[in-house]
PDB file of N, CA and C in Angstrom:
ATOM      1  N   MET E   1      94.857  98.886  89.658  1.00 42.00           N
ATOM      2  CA  MET E   1      94.773  98.344  90.977  1.00 42.00           C
ATOM      3  C   MET E   1      93.723  97.302  90.701  1.00 42.00           C
ATOM      4  N   SER E   2      93.929  96.091  91.408  1.00 47.00           N
ATOM      5  CA  SER E   2      92.813  95.262  91.258  1.00 47.00           C
ATOM      6  C   SER E   2      91.751  94.969  92.480  1.00 47.00           C
ATOM      7  N   GLN E   3      90.849  94.338  92.098  1.00 52.00           N
ATOM      8  CA  GLN E   3      89.320  94.592  92.750  1.00 52.00           C
ATOM      9  C   GLN E   3      89.850  93.646  94.255  1.00 52.00           C
ATOM     10  N   VAL E   4      89.738  94.358  95.280  1.00 57.00           N
ATOM     11  CA  VAL E   4      89.793  93.360  96.395  1.00 57.00           C
ATOM     12  C   VAL E   4      88.642  93.280  97.433  1.00 57.00           C
ATOM     13  N   ALA E   5      87.773  93.226  96.895  1.00 57.00           N
ATOM     14  CA  ALA E   5      86.491  93.063  97.898  1.00 57.00           C
ATOM     15  C   ALA E   5      85.217  92.968  97.142  1.00 57.00           C
ATOM     16  N   ASP E   6      84.330  92.157  97.635  1.00 58.00           N
ATOM     17  CA  ASP E   6      82.986  92.165  97.020  1.00 58.00           C
ATOM     18  C   ASP E   6      82.191  92.907  97.890  1.00 58.00           C
ATOM     19  N   PHE E   7      81.119  93.761  97.395  1.00 57.00           N
ATOM     20  CA  PHE E   7      80.145  94.593  98.070  1.00 57.00           C
ATOM     21  C   PHE E   7      78.774  93.933  97.607  1.00 57.00           C
ATOM     22  N   PHE E   8      77.996  93.714  98.733  1.00 58.00           N
ATOM     23  CA  PHE E   8      76.664  93.167  98.635  1.00 58.00           C
ATOM     24  C   PHE E   8      75.723  94.220  99.108  1.00 58.00           C
ATOM     25  N   VAL E   9      74.704  94.602  98.333  1.00 58.00           N
ATOM     26  CA  VAL E   9      73.847  95.697  98.638  1.00 58.00           C
ATOM     27  C   VAL E   9      72.556  94.810  98.762  1.00 58.00           C
ATOM     28  N   LEU E  10      71.745  94.841  99.894  1.00 57.00           N
ATOM     29  CA  LEU E  10      70.628  94.326 100.364  1.00 57.00           C
ATOM     30  C   LEU E  10      69.557  95.402 100.446  1.00 57.00           C
ATOM     31  N   VAL E  11      68.268  94.935  99.965  1.00 56.00           N
ATOM     32  CA  VAL E  11      67.192  95.953  99.941  1.00 56.00           C
ATOM     33  C   VAL E  11      66.229  95.108 100.821  1.00 56.00           C
ATOM     34  N   VAL E  12      65.805  95.712 101.845  1.00 55.00           N
ATOM     35  CA  VAL E  12      64.816  95.130 102.679  1.00 55.00           C
ATOM     36  C   VAL E  12      63.701  96.440 103.107  1.00 55.00           C
ATOM     37  N   PRO E  13      62.716  96.004 103.391  1.00 61.00           N
ATOM     38  CA  PRO E  13      61.684  97.094 103.666  1.00 61.00           C
ATOM     39  C   PRO E  13      62.167  98.284 104.644  1.00 61.00           C
ATOM     40  N   GLU E  14      62.822  97.959 105.711  1.00 69.00           N
ATOM     41  CA  GLU E  14      63.217  99.134 106.526  1.00 69.00           C
ATOM     42  C   GLU E  14      64.251  99.959 106.041  1.00 69.00           C
ATOM     43  N   ARG E  15      65.166  99.220 105.307  1.00 73.00           N
ATOM     44  CA  ARG E  15      66.484 100.115 104.920  1.00 73.00           C
ATOM     45  C   ARG E  15      67.354  99.282 104.047  1.00 73.00           C
ATOM     46  N   VAL E  16      68.466 100.054 103.316  1.00 79.00           N
ATOM     47  CA  VAL E  16      69.356  99.037 102.590  1.00 79.00           C
ATOM     48  C   VAL E  16      70.379  98.883 103.355  1.00 79.00           C
ATOM     49  N   ARG E  17      70.852  97.370 103.151  1.00 82.00           N
ATOM     50  CA  ARG E  17      71.944  97.042 104.251  1.00 82.00           C
ATOM     51  C   ARG E  17      73.158  96.771 103.223  1.00 82.00           C
ATOM     52  N   VAL E  18      74.409  97.218 103.763  1.00 87.00           N
ATOM     53  CA  VAL E  18      75.377  96.772 102.768  1.00 87.00           C
ATOM     54  C   VAL E  18      76.650  95.942 103.648  1.00 87.00           C
ATOM     55  N   ALA E  19      77.161  95.010 102.862  1.00 89.00           N
ATOM     56  CA  ALA E  19      78.046  93.932 103.285  1.00 89.00           C
ATOM     57  C   ALA E  19      79.237  93.916 102.307  1.00 89.00           C
ATOM     58  N   VAL E  20      80.458  93.992 103.071  1.00 90.00           N
ATOM     59  CA  VAL E  20      81.746  93.621 102.254  1.00 90.00           C
ATOM     60  C   VAL E  20      82.353  92.481 102.679  1.00 90.00           C
ATOM     61  N   ARG E  21      83.075  91.880 101.703  1.00 90.00           N
ATOM     62  CA  ARG E  21      84.039  90.618 101.929  1.00 90.00           C
ATOM     63  C   ARG E  21      85.248  90.830 101.383  1.00 90.00           C
ATOM     64  N   LEU E  22      86.325  90.658 102.008  1.00 85.00           N
ATOM     65  CA  LEU E  22      87.666  91.091 101.467  1.00 85.00           C
ATOM     66  C   LEU E  22      88.096  89.528 100.595  1.00 85.00           C
ATOM     67  N   TRP E  23      88.704  89.973  99.467  1.00 82.00           N
ATOM     68  CA  TRP E  23      89.152  88.927  98.825  1.00 82.00           C
ATOM     69  C   TRP E  23      90.274  88.186  99.019  1.00 82.00           C
ATOM     70  N   PRO E  24      90.775  86.951  99.151  1.00 78.00           N
ATOM     71  CA  PRO E  24      91.794  86.555  99.272  1.00 78.00           C
ATOM     72  C   PRO E  24      92.932  86.917  97.966  1.00 78.00           C
ATOM     73  N   ARG E  25      93.938  87.284  98.438  1.00 74.00           N
ATOM     74  CA  ARG E  25      95.174  87.443  97.331  1.00 74.00           C
ATOM     75  C   ARG E  25      95.585  86.480  96.485  1.00 74.00           C
ATOM     76  N   ASN E  26      95.599  86.550  95.215  1.00 75.00           N
ATOM     77  CA  ASN E  26      96.006  85.426  94.648  1.00 75.00           C
ATOM     78  C   ASN E  26      97.533  85.617  94.435  1.00 75.00           C
ATOM     79  N   ALA E  27      98.237  84.560  93.623  1.00 77.00           N
ATOM     80  CA  ALA E  27      99.610  84.442  93.545  1.00 77.00           C
ATOM     81  C   ALA E  27     100.283  85.748  92.888  1.00 77.00           C
ATOM     82  N   GLU E  28      99.583  86.297  91.811  1.00 75.00           N
ATOM     83  CA  GLU E  28     100.298  87.310  91.188  1.00 75.00           C
ATOM     84  C   GLU E  28     100.043  88.540  92.066  1.00 75.00           C
ATOM     85  N   GLU E  29      98.976  88.749  92.871  1.00 69.00           N
ATOM     86  CA  GLU E  29      98.786  89.907  93.867  1.00 69.00           C
ATOM     87  C   GLU E  29      99.780  89.790  94.847  1.00 69.00           C
ATOM     88  N   THR E  30     100.112  88.533  95.243  1.00 70.00           N
ATOM     89  CA  THR E  30     101.077  88.488  96.510  1.00 70.00           C
ATOM     90  C   THR E  30     102.659  89.082  96.028  1.00 70.00           C
ATOM     91  N   VAL E  31     102.739  88.767  94.894  1.00 71.00           N
ATOM     92  CA  VAL E  31     103.876  88.958  94.495  1.00 71.00           C
ATOM     93  C   VAL E  31     104.200  90.583  94.000  1.00 71.00           C
ATOM     94  N   VAL E  32     103.167  91.075  93.248  1.00 67.00           N
ATOM     95  CA  VAL E  32     102.941  92.390  92.835  1.00 67.00           C
ATOM     96  C   VAL E  32     102.805  93.372  94.032  1.00 67.00           C
ATOM     97  N   ASP E  33     101.453  93.174  94.803  1.00 59.00           N
ATOM     98  CA  ASP E  33     101.295  94.100  95.691  1.00 59.00           C
ATOM     99  C   ASP E  33     101.862  93.517  97.039  1.00 59.00           C
ATOM    100  N   ALA E  34     103.027  93.598  97.455  1.00 59.00           N
ATOM    101  CA  ALA E  34     103.634  93.488  98.615  1.00 59.00           C
ATOM    102  C   ALA E  34     103.351  94.176  99.650  1.00 59.00           C
ATOM    103  N   ASP E  35     102.749  95.441  99.637  1.00 55.00           N
ATOM    104  CA  ASP E  35     102.113  96.384 100.541  1.00 55.00           C
ATOM    105  C   ASP E  35     100.778  96.208 100.773  1.00 55.00           C
ATOM    106  N   PHE E  36     100.178  95.149  99.952  1.00 56.00           N
ATOM    107  CA  PHE E  36      98.755  94.967 100.266  1.00 56.00           C
ATOM    108  C   PHE E  36      98.396  95.005 101.538  1.00 56.00           C
ATOM    109  N   ALA E  37      98.981  94.358 102.596  1.00 56.00           N
ATOM    110  CA  ALA E  37      98.162  93.998 104.051  1.00 56.00           C
ATOM    111  C   ALA E  37      98.623  95.457 104.751  1.00 56.00           C
ATOM    112  N   ASP E  38      99.198  96.403 104.375  1.00 66.00           N
ATOM    113  CA  ASP E  38      99.279  97.548 104.830  1.00 66.00           C
ATOM    114  C   ASP E  38      98.422  98.623 104.483  1.00 66.00           C
ATOM    115  N   CYS E  39      97.720  98.462 103.311  1.00 80.00           N
ATOM    116  CA  CYS E  39      96.712  99.398 102.771  1.00 80.00           C
ATOM    117  C   CYS E  39      95.353  99.213 102.973  1.00 80.00           C
ATOM    118  N   VAL E  40      94.925  97.918 103.312  1.00 82.00           N
ATOM    119  CA  VAL E  40      93.738  97.374 103.819  1.00 82.00           C
ATOM    120  C   VAL E  40      93.727  96.777 105.270  1.00 82.00           C
ATOM    121  N   GLU E  41      92.445  97.270 105.812  1.00 84.00           N
ATOM    122  CA  GLU E  41      92.558  96.890 107.451  1.00 84.00           C
ATOM    123  C   GLU E  41      90.964  96.549 107.511  1.00 84.00           C
ATOM    124  N   LEU E  42      90.703  95.341 107.937  1.00 85.00           N
ATOM    125  CA  LEU E  42      89.287  95.194 108.245  1.00 85.00           C
ATOM    126  C   LEU E  42      89.324  95.205 109.980  1.00 85.00           C
ATOM    127  N   GLN E  43      88.424  96.178 110.411  1.00 87.00           N
ATOM    128  CA  GLN E  43      87.851  96.190 111.633  1.00 87.00           C
ATOM    129  C   GLN E  43      86.650  95.347 111.928  1.00 87.00           C
ATOM    130  N   ILE E  44      86.774  94.008 112.130  1.00 87.00           N
ATOM    131  CA  ILE E  44      85.496  93.107 111.973  1.00 87.00           C
ATOM    132  C   ILE E  44      84.428  93.635 113.489  1.00 87.00           C
ATOM    133  N   GLU E  45      84.959  93.895 114.336  1.00 89.00           N
ATOM    134  CA  GLU E  45      84.086  94.099 115.491  1.00 89.00           C
ATOM    135  C   GLU E  45      83.309  95.458 115.612  1.00 89.00           C
ATOM    136  N   LEU E  46      84.084  96.376 114.829  1.00 92.00           N
ATOM    137  CA  LEU E  46      83.706  97.619 114.287  1.00 92.00           C
ATOM    138  C   LEU E  46      82.645  97.759 113.063  1.00 92.00           C
ATOM    139  N   LYS E  47      82.685  96.629 112.262  1.00 92.00           N
ATOM    140  CA  LYS E  47      82.154  96.636 111.023  1.00 92.00           C
ATOM    141  C   LYS E  47      82.658  97.578 109.972  1.00 92.00           C
ATOM    142  N   ARG E  48      83.980  98.121 109.993  1.00 91.00           N
ATOM    143  CA  ARG E  48      84.507  98.888 109.109  1.00 91.00           C
ATOM    144  C   ARG E  48      85.671  98.471 108.170  1.00 91.00           C
ATOM    145  N   LEU E  49      85.711  99.068 107.332  1.00 89.00           N
ATOM    146  CA  LEU E  49      86.934  98.619 106.245  1.00 89.00           C
ATOM    147  C   LEU E  49      87.663 100.061 105.993  1.00 89.00           C
ATOM    148  N   LYS E  50      89.169  99.778 106.418  1.00 89.00           N
ATOM    149  CA  LYS E  50      90.088 101.155 106.429  1.00 89.00           C
ATOM    150  C   LYS E  50      91.053 100.996 105.263  1.00 89.00           C
ATOM    151  N   LEU E  51      90.998 101.915 104.302  1.00 87.00           N
ATOM    152  CA  LEU E  51      91.614 101.992 103.133  1.00 87.00           C
ATOM    153  C   LEU E  51      93.153 103.014 103.413  1.00 87.00           C
ATOM    154  N   ARG E  52      94.115 102.700 103.380  1.00 85.00           N
ATOM    155  CA  ARG E  52      95.228 103.564 103.713  1.00 85.00           C
ATOM    156  C   ARG E  52      95.819 103.947 102.434  1.00 85.00           C
ATOM    157  N   LYS E  53      95.749 105.316 102.056  1.00 81.00           N
ATOM    158  CA  LYS E  53      96.266 105.780 100.606  1.00 81.00           C
ATOM    159  C   LYS E  53      97.697 105.823 100.792  1.00 81.00           C
ATOM    160  N   ASN E  54      98.316 106.401 101.945  1.00 80.00           N
ATOM    161  CA  ASN E  54      99.568 106.372 102.247  1.00 80.00           C
ATOM    162  C   ASN E  54      99.825 106.624 103.709  1.00 80.00           C
ATOM    163  N   ASN E  55     100.813 106.974 103.960  1.00 80.00           N
ATOM    164  CA  ASN E  55     101.106 107.193 105.461  1.00 80.00           C
ATOM    165  C   ASN E  55     100.294 108.036 106.174  1.00 80.00           C
ATOM    166  N   TRP E  56      99.873 109.032 105.711  1.00 85.00           N
ATOM    167  CA  TRP E  56      99.048 110.130 106.187  1.00 85.00           C
ATOM    168  C   TRP E  56      97.744 109.972 106.060  1.00 85.00           C
ATOM    169  N   ASN E  57      97.285 109.335 104.939  1.00 89.00           N
ATOM    170  CA  ASN E  57      95.894 109.539 104.472  1.00 89.00           C
ATOM    171  C   ASN E  57      95.164 108.183 104.408  1.00 89.00           C
ATOM    172  N   SER E  58      93.962 108.198 105.029  1.00 90.00           N
ATOM    173  CA  SER E  58      93.252 106.745 105.129  1.00 90.00           C
ATOM    174  C   SER E  58      91.763 107.379 104.838  1.00 90.00           C
ATOM    175  N   ASP E  59      90.941 106.457 104.168  1.00 90.00           N
ATOM    176  CA  ASP E  59      89.511 106.377 104.174  1.00 90.00           C
ATOM    177  C   ASP E  59      88.929 105.234 105.068  1.00 90.00           C
ATOM    178  N   THR E  60      87.758 105.539 105.864  1.00 92.00           N
ATOM    179  CA  THR E  60      87.271 104.351 106.526  1.00 92.00           C
ATOM    180  C   THR E  60      85.740 104.189 106.155  1.00 92.00           C
ATOM    181  N   TYR E  61      85.196 102.988 106.105  1.00 91.00           N
ATOM    182  CA  TYR E  61      84.026 103.033 105.684  1.00 91.00           C
ATOM    183  C   TYR E  61      83.302 102.007 106.562  1.00 91.00           C
ATOM    184  N   GLU E  62      82.004 102.052 106.915  1.00 93.00           N
ATOM    185  CA  GLU E  62      81.272 101.279 107.697  1.00 93.00           C
ATOM    186  C   GLU E  62      80.210 100.585 106.904  1.00 93.00           C
ATOM    187  N   PHE E  63      80.224  99.351 107.403  1.00 93.00           N
ATOM    188  CA  PHE E  63      79.079  98.505 106.775  1.00 93.00           C
ATOM    189  C   PHE E  63      78.157  97.699 107.842  1.00 93.00           C
ATOM    190  N   ASP E  64      77.217  97.265 107.095  1.00 91.00           N
ATOM    191  CA  ASP E  64      76.345  96.328 108.140  1.00 91.00           C
ATOM    192  C   ASP E  64      77.018  95.037 108.468  1.00 91.00           C
ATOM    193  N   GLU E  65      77.735  94.528 107.458  1.00 91.00           N
ATOM    194  CA  GLU E  65      78.702  93.163 107.755  1.00 91.00           C
ATOM    195  C   GLU E  65      79.608  93.556 107.157  1.00 91.00           C
ATOM    196  N   VAL E  66      80.747  92.782 107.973  1.00 92.00           N
ATOM    197  CA  VAL E  66      82.198  92.852 107.045  1.00 92.00           C
ATOM    198  C   VAL E  66      82.711  91.387 107.401  1.00 92.00           C
ATOM    199  N   PHE E  67      83.157  90.699 106.483  1.00 92.00           N
ATOM    200  CA  PHE E  67      83.731  89.544 106.169  1.00 92.00           C
ATOM    201  C   PHE E  67      85.122  89.435 105.938  1.00 92.00           C
ATOM    202  N   THR E  68      86.017  88.681 106.506  1.00 89.00           N
ATOM    203  CA  THR E  68      87.247  88.439 106.233  1.00 89.00           C
ATOM    204  C   THR E  68      87.588  87.573 104.685  1.00 89.00           C
ATOM    205  N   GLU E  69      88.758  87.532 104.378  1.00 88.00           N
ATOM    206  CA  GLU E  69      88.965  86.587 102.980  1.00 88.00           C
ATOM    207  C   GLU E  69      88.776  85.130 103.437  1.00 88.00           C
ATOM    208  N   PHE E  70      88.622  84.959 104.582  1.00 90.00           N
ATOM    209  CA  PHE E  70      88.593  83.431 105.173  1.00 90.00           C
ATOM    210  C   PHE E  70      87.391  82.839 105.270  1.00 90.00           C
ATOM    211  N   VAL E  71      86.126  83.763 105.143  1.00 91.00           N
ATOM    212  CA  VAL E  71      85.080  83.235 105.433  1.00 91.00           C
ATOM    213  C   VAL E  71      84.290  82.641 104.169  1.00 91.00           C
ATOM    214  N   SER E  72      83.592  81.497 104.545  1.00 92.00           N
ATOM    215  CA  SER E  72      82.908  80.450 103.261  1.00 92.00           C
ATOM    216  C   SER E  72      81.806  81.433 102.717  1.00 92.00           C
ATOM    217  N   GLN E  73      81.682  80.865 101.742  1.00 92.00           N
ATOM    218  CA  GLN E  73      80.525  81.543 100.677  1.00 92.00           C
ATOM    219  C   GLN E  73      79.103  81.218 101.469  1.00 92.00           C
ATOM    220  N   LYS E  74      79.044  79.820 102.049  1.00 95.00           N
ATOM    221  CA  LYS E  74      77.884  79.476 102.862  1.00 95.00           C
ATOM    222  C   LYS E  74      77.585  80.491 103.882  1.00 95.00           C
ATOM    223  N   ARG E  75      78.364  80.927 104.777  1.00 93.00           N
ATOM    224  CA  ARG E  75      78.353  82.076 105.693  1.00 93.00           C
ATOM    225  C   ARG E  75      77.827  83.328 105.258  1.00 93.00           C
ATOM    226  N   VAL E  76      78.565  83.758 104.181  1.00 91.00           N
ATOM    227  CA  VAL E  76      78.112  84.729 103.409  1.00 91.00           C
ATOM    228  C   VAL E  76      76.573  85.038 103.109  1.00 91.00           C
ATOM    229  N   TYR E  77      76.143  83.595 102.345  1.00 92.00           N
ATOM    230  CA  TYR E  77      74.984  83.432 102.026  1.00 92.00           C
ATOM    231  C   TYR E  77      73.933  83.616 103.246  1.00 92.00           C
ATOM    232  N   GLU E  78      74.155  82.984 104.462  1.00 93.00           N
ATOM    233  CA  GLU E  78      73.468  82.766 105.599  1.00 93.00           C
ATOM    234  C   GLU E  78      73.146  84.200 105.958  1.00 93.00           C
ATOM    235  N   VAL E  79      74.154  85.048 106.289  1.00 91.00           N
ATOM    236  CA  VAL E  79      74.220  86.103 107.003  1.00 91.00           C
ATOM    237  C   VAL E  79      73.483  87.416 106.030  1.00 91.00           C
ATOM    238  N   VAL E  80      73.920  87.472 104.716  1.00 88.00           N
ATOM    239  CA  VAL E  80      73.484  88.228 103.542  1.00 88.00           C
ATOM    240  C   VAL E  80      72.387  88.280 102.850  1.00 88.00           C
ATOM    241  N   ALA E  81      72.248  87.041 102.314  1.00 88.00           N
ATOM    242  CA  ALA E  81      70.923  86.750 101.503  1.00 88.00           C
ATOM    243  C   ALA E  81      70.046  85.748 101.789  1.00 88.00           C
ATOM    244  N   LYS E  82      70.161  84.804 102.707  1.00 91.00           N
ATOM    245  CA  LYS E  82      69.208  84.026 103.082  1.00 91.00           C
ATOM    246  C   LYS E  82      67.986  84.893 103.743  1.00 91.00           C
ATOM    247  N   PRO E  83      68.367  85.791 104.685  1.00 86.00           N
ATOM    248  CA  PRO E  83      67.155  86.625 105.152  1.00 86.00           C
ATOM    249  C   PRO E  83      66.227  87.148 104.358  1.00 86.00           C
ATOM    250  N   VAL E  84      66.838  87.790 103.065  1.00 83.00           N
ATOM    251  CA  VAL E  84      66.252  88.346 101.869  1.00 83.00           C
ATOM    252  C   VAL E  84      65.188  87.424 101.145  1.00 83.00           C
ATOM    253  N   VAL E  85      65.856  86.215 100.779  1.00 86.00           N
ATOM    254  CA  VAL E  85      65.214  85.042 100.340  1.00 86.00           C
ATOM    255  C   VAL E  85      64.147  84.731 101.127  1.00 86.00           C
ATOM    256  N   GLU E  86      64.436  84.419 102.499  1.00 87.00           N
ATOM    257  CA  GLU E  86      63.225  84.114 103.356  1.00 87.00           C
ATOM    258  C   GLU E  86      62.084  84.752 103.266  1.00 87.00           C
ATOM    259  N   GLN E  87      62.495  86.392 103.439  1.00 82.00           N
ATOM    260  CA  GLN E  87      61.197  87.392 103.453  1.00 82.00           C
ATOM    261  C   GLN E  87      60.536  87.266 101.971  1.00 82.00           C
ATOM    262  N   GLN E  88      61.220  87.067 100.808  1.00 82.00           N
ATOM    263  CA  GLN E  88      60.591  87.422  99.820  1.00 82.00           C
ATOM    264  C   GLN E  88      59.911  85.937  99.650  1.00 82.00           C
ATOM    265  N   GLN E  89      60.057  84.886  99.982  1.00 84.00           N
ATOM    266  CA  GLN E  89      59.310  83.300  99.921  1.00 84.00           C
ATOM    267  C   GLN E  89      57.995  83.591 101.065  1.00 84.00           C
ATOM    268  N   GLN E  90      57.967  84.340 102.080  1.00 81.00           N
ATOM    269  CA  GLN E  90      57.084  84.704 102.876  1.00 81.00           C
ATOM    270  C   GLN E  90      55.985  85.329 102.150  1.00 81.00           C
ATOM    271  N   GLN E  91      56.532  86.523 101.440  1.00 79.00           N
ATOM    272  CA  GLN E  91      55.741  87.687 100.822  1.00 79.00           C
ATOM    273  C   GLN E  91      54.918  86.893  99.866  1.00 79.00           C
ATOM    274  N   GLN E  92      55.599  85.993  98.972  1.00 80.00           N
ATOM    275  CA  GLN E  92      54.991  85.447  97.968  1.00 80.00           C
ATOM    276  C   GLN E  92      53.732  84.293  98.626  1.00 80.00           C
ATOM    277  N   GLN E  93      54.161  83.597  99.408  1.00 80.00           N
ATOM    278  CA  GLN E  93      53.176  82.670 100.152  1.00 80.00           C
ATOM    279  C   GLN E  93      51.931  83.568 100.769  1.00 80.00           C
ATOM    280  N   TRP E  94      52.148  84.564 101.302  1.00 75.00           N
ATOM    281  CA  TRP E  94      51.174  85.377 101.663  1.00 75.00           C
ATOM    282  C   TRP E  94      50.099  85.897 100.680  1.00 75.00           C
ATOM    283  N   GLN E  95      50.892  86.283  99.381  1.00 75.00           N
ATOM    284  CA  GLN E  95      50.408  86.688  98.213  1.00 75.00           C
ATOM    285  C   GLN E  95      49.170  85.693  97.762  1.00 75.00           C
ATOM    286  N   ARG E  96      50.067  84.363  97.580  1.00 76.00           N
ATOM    287  CA  ARG E  96      49.138  83.268  97.044  1.00 76.00           C
ATOM    288  C   ARG E  96      47.945  83.108  97.953  1.00 76.00           C
ATOM    289  N   SER E  97      48.083  83.080  99.218  1.00 74.00           N
ATOM    290  CA  SER E  97      46.921  82.913 100.358  1.00 74.00           C
ATOM    291  C   SER E  97      45.969  83.796 100.231  1.00 74.00           C
ATOM    292  N   TRP E  98      46.271  85.042  99.860  1.00 69.00           N
ATOM    293  CA  TRP E  98      45.224  86.178  99.629  1.00 69.00           C
ATOM    294  C   TRP E  98      44.499  85.995  98.309  1.00 69.00           C
ATOM    295  N   ARG E  99      45.264  85.550  97.274  1.00 72.00           N
ATOM    296  CA  ARG E  99      44.608  85.402  96.181  1.00 72.00           C
ATOM    297  C   ARG E  99      43.426  84.152  96.059  1.00 72.00           C
ATOM    298  N   ARG E 100      43.797  83.192  97.255  1.00 74.00           N
ATOM    299  CA  ARG E 100      42.849  82.041  97.086  1.00 74.00           C
ATOM    300  C   ARG E 100      41.693  82.505  98.312  1.00 74.00           C
ATOM    301  N   GLY E 101      41.699  83.440  98.778  1.00 71.00           N
ATOM    302  CA  GLY E 101      40.869  83.871  99.903  1.00 71.00           C
ATOM    303  C   GLY E 101      40.966  83.236 101.020  1.00 71.00           C
ATOM    304  N   LYS E 102      42.135  82.905 101.434  1.00 67.00           N
ATOM    305  CA  LYS E 102      42.316  82.506 102.638  1.00 67.00           C
ATOM    306  C   LYS E 102      42.784  83.288 103.582  1.00 67.00           C
ATOM    307  N   ILE E 103      43.058  84.622 103.227  1.00 61.00           N
ATOM    308  CA  ILE E 103      43.339  85.806 104.000  1.00 61.00           C
ATOM    309  C   ILE E 103      42.297  86.780 103.452  1.00 61.00           C
ATOM    310  N   LYS E 104      41.584  87.699 104.530  1.00 60.00           N
ATOM    311  CA  LYS E 104      40.832  88.601 104.201  1.00 60.00           C
ATOM    312  C   LYS E 104      41.361  89.980 104.830  1.00 60.00           C
ATOM    313  N   TRP E 105      41.060  91.255 103.952  1.00 56.00           N
ATOM    314  CA  TRP E 105      41.281  92.195 104.570  1.00 56.00           C
ATOM    315  C   TRP E 105      40.784  92.714 105.839  1.00 56.00           C
ATOM    316  N   PRO E 106      41.694  93.222 106.776  1.00 54.00           N
ATOM    317  CA  PRO E 106      41.056  93.651 108.201  1.00 54.00           C
ATOM    318  C   PRO E 106      39.944  94.759 107.555  1.00 54.00           C
ATOM    319  N   ILE E 107      38.870  94.814 108.648  1.00 48.00           N
ATOM    320  CA  ILE E 107      37.799  95.953 108.337  1.00 48.00           C
ATOM    321  C   ILE E 107      38.499  97.245 108.504  1.00 48.00           C
ATOM    322  N   SER E 108      39.645  97.746 109.353  1.00 49.00           N
ATOM    323  CA  SER E 108      40.202  98.930 109.500  1.00 49.00           C
ATOM    324  C   SER E 108      40.670  99.203 108.059  1.00 49.00           C
ATOM    325  N   LEU E 109      41.111  98.338 107.370  1.00 46.00           N
ATOM    326  CA  LEU E 109      41.935  98.855 106.142  1.00 46.00           C
ATOM    327  C   LEU E 109      40.902  99.145 104.910  1.00 46.00           C
ATOM    328  N   LEU E 110      39.549  98.718 105.163  1.00 43.00           N
ATOM    329  CA  LEU E 110      38.339  99.137 104.153  1.00 43.00           C
ATOM    330  C   LEU E 110      37.754 100.260 104.441  1.00 43.00           C
ATOM    331  N   VAL E 111      37.886 100.768 105.493  1.00 41.00           N
ATOM    332  CA  VAL E 111      37.152 102.205 105.861  1.00 41.00           C
ATOM    333  C   VAL E 111      38.027 103.167 105.331  1.00 41.00           C
TER     334      VAL E 111
END
C-alpha cells in the first residue's frame, strides 16, 4: 500500500499537536487504486480522517489540523510550522536579551 498522507507532529509547551495532509494521487495510483476514494475520507470540519478497511470496518483518527490534497504548501506552513518557528524565535530573542542584562529575574523567582 502506498503512503497517502503526511503527518506533522508539533511540540509546543502546552502539548503535542498533530496535523495530517492527504496526498494527491499520482497517475499510477489512479489506475491501480481505483477504490482509493472509497477507503479514505477526510472530515475537515470535525478534523478527522476515516480509513475504511472494508464495508464493515473502519478506523477514525482525530487531529488538530486536517488538510485536503489540494491545500498549498504555504498554507500548511502557516498553520503548522509558522507558530512553532515564531515561538522559537521569541524564545531565542528573550534569551539573548537576558544574557545582555536587559532582562532581570523577578524578585519572586529569587526568593
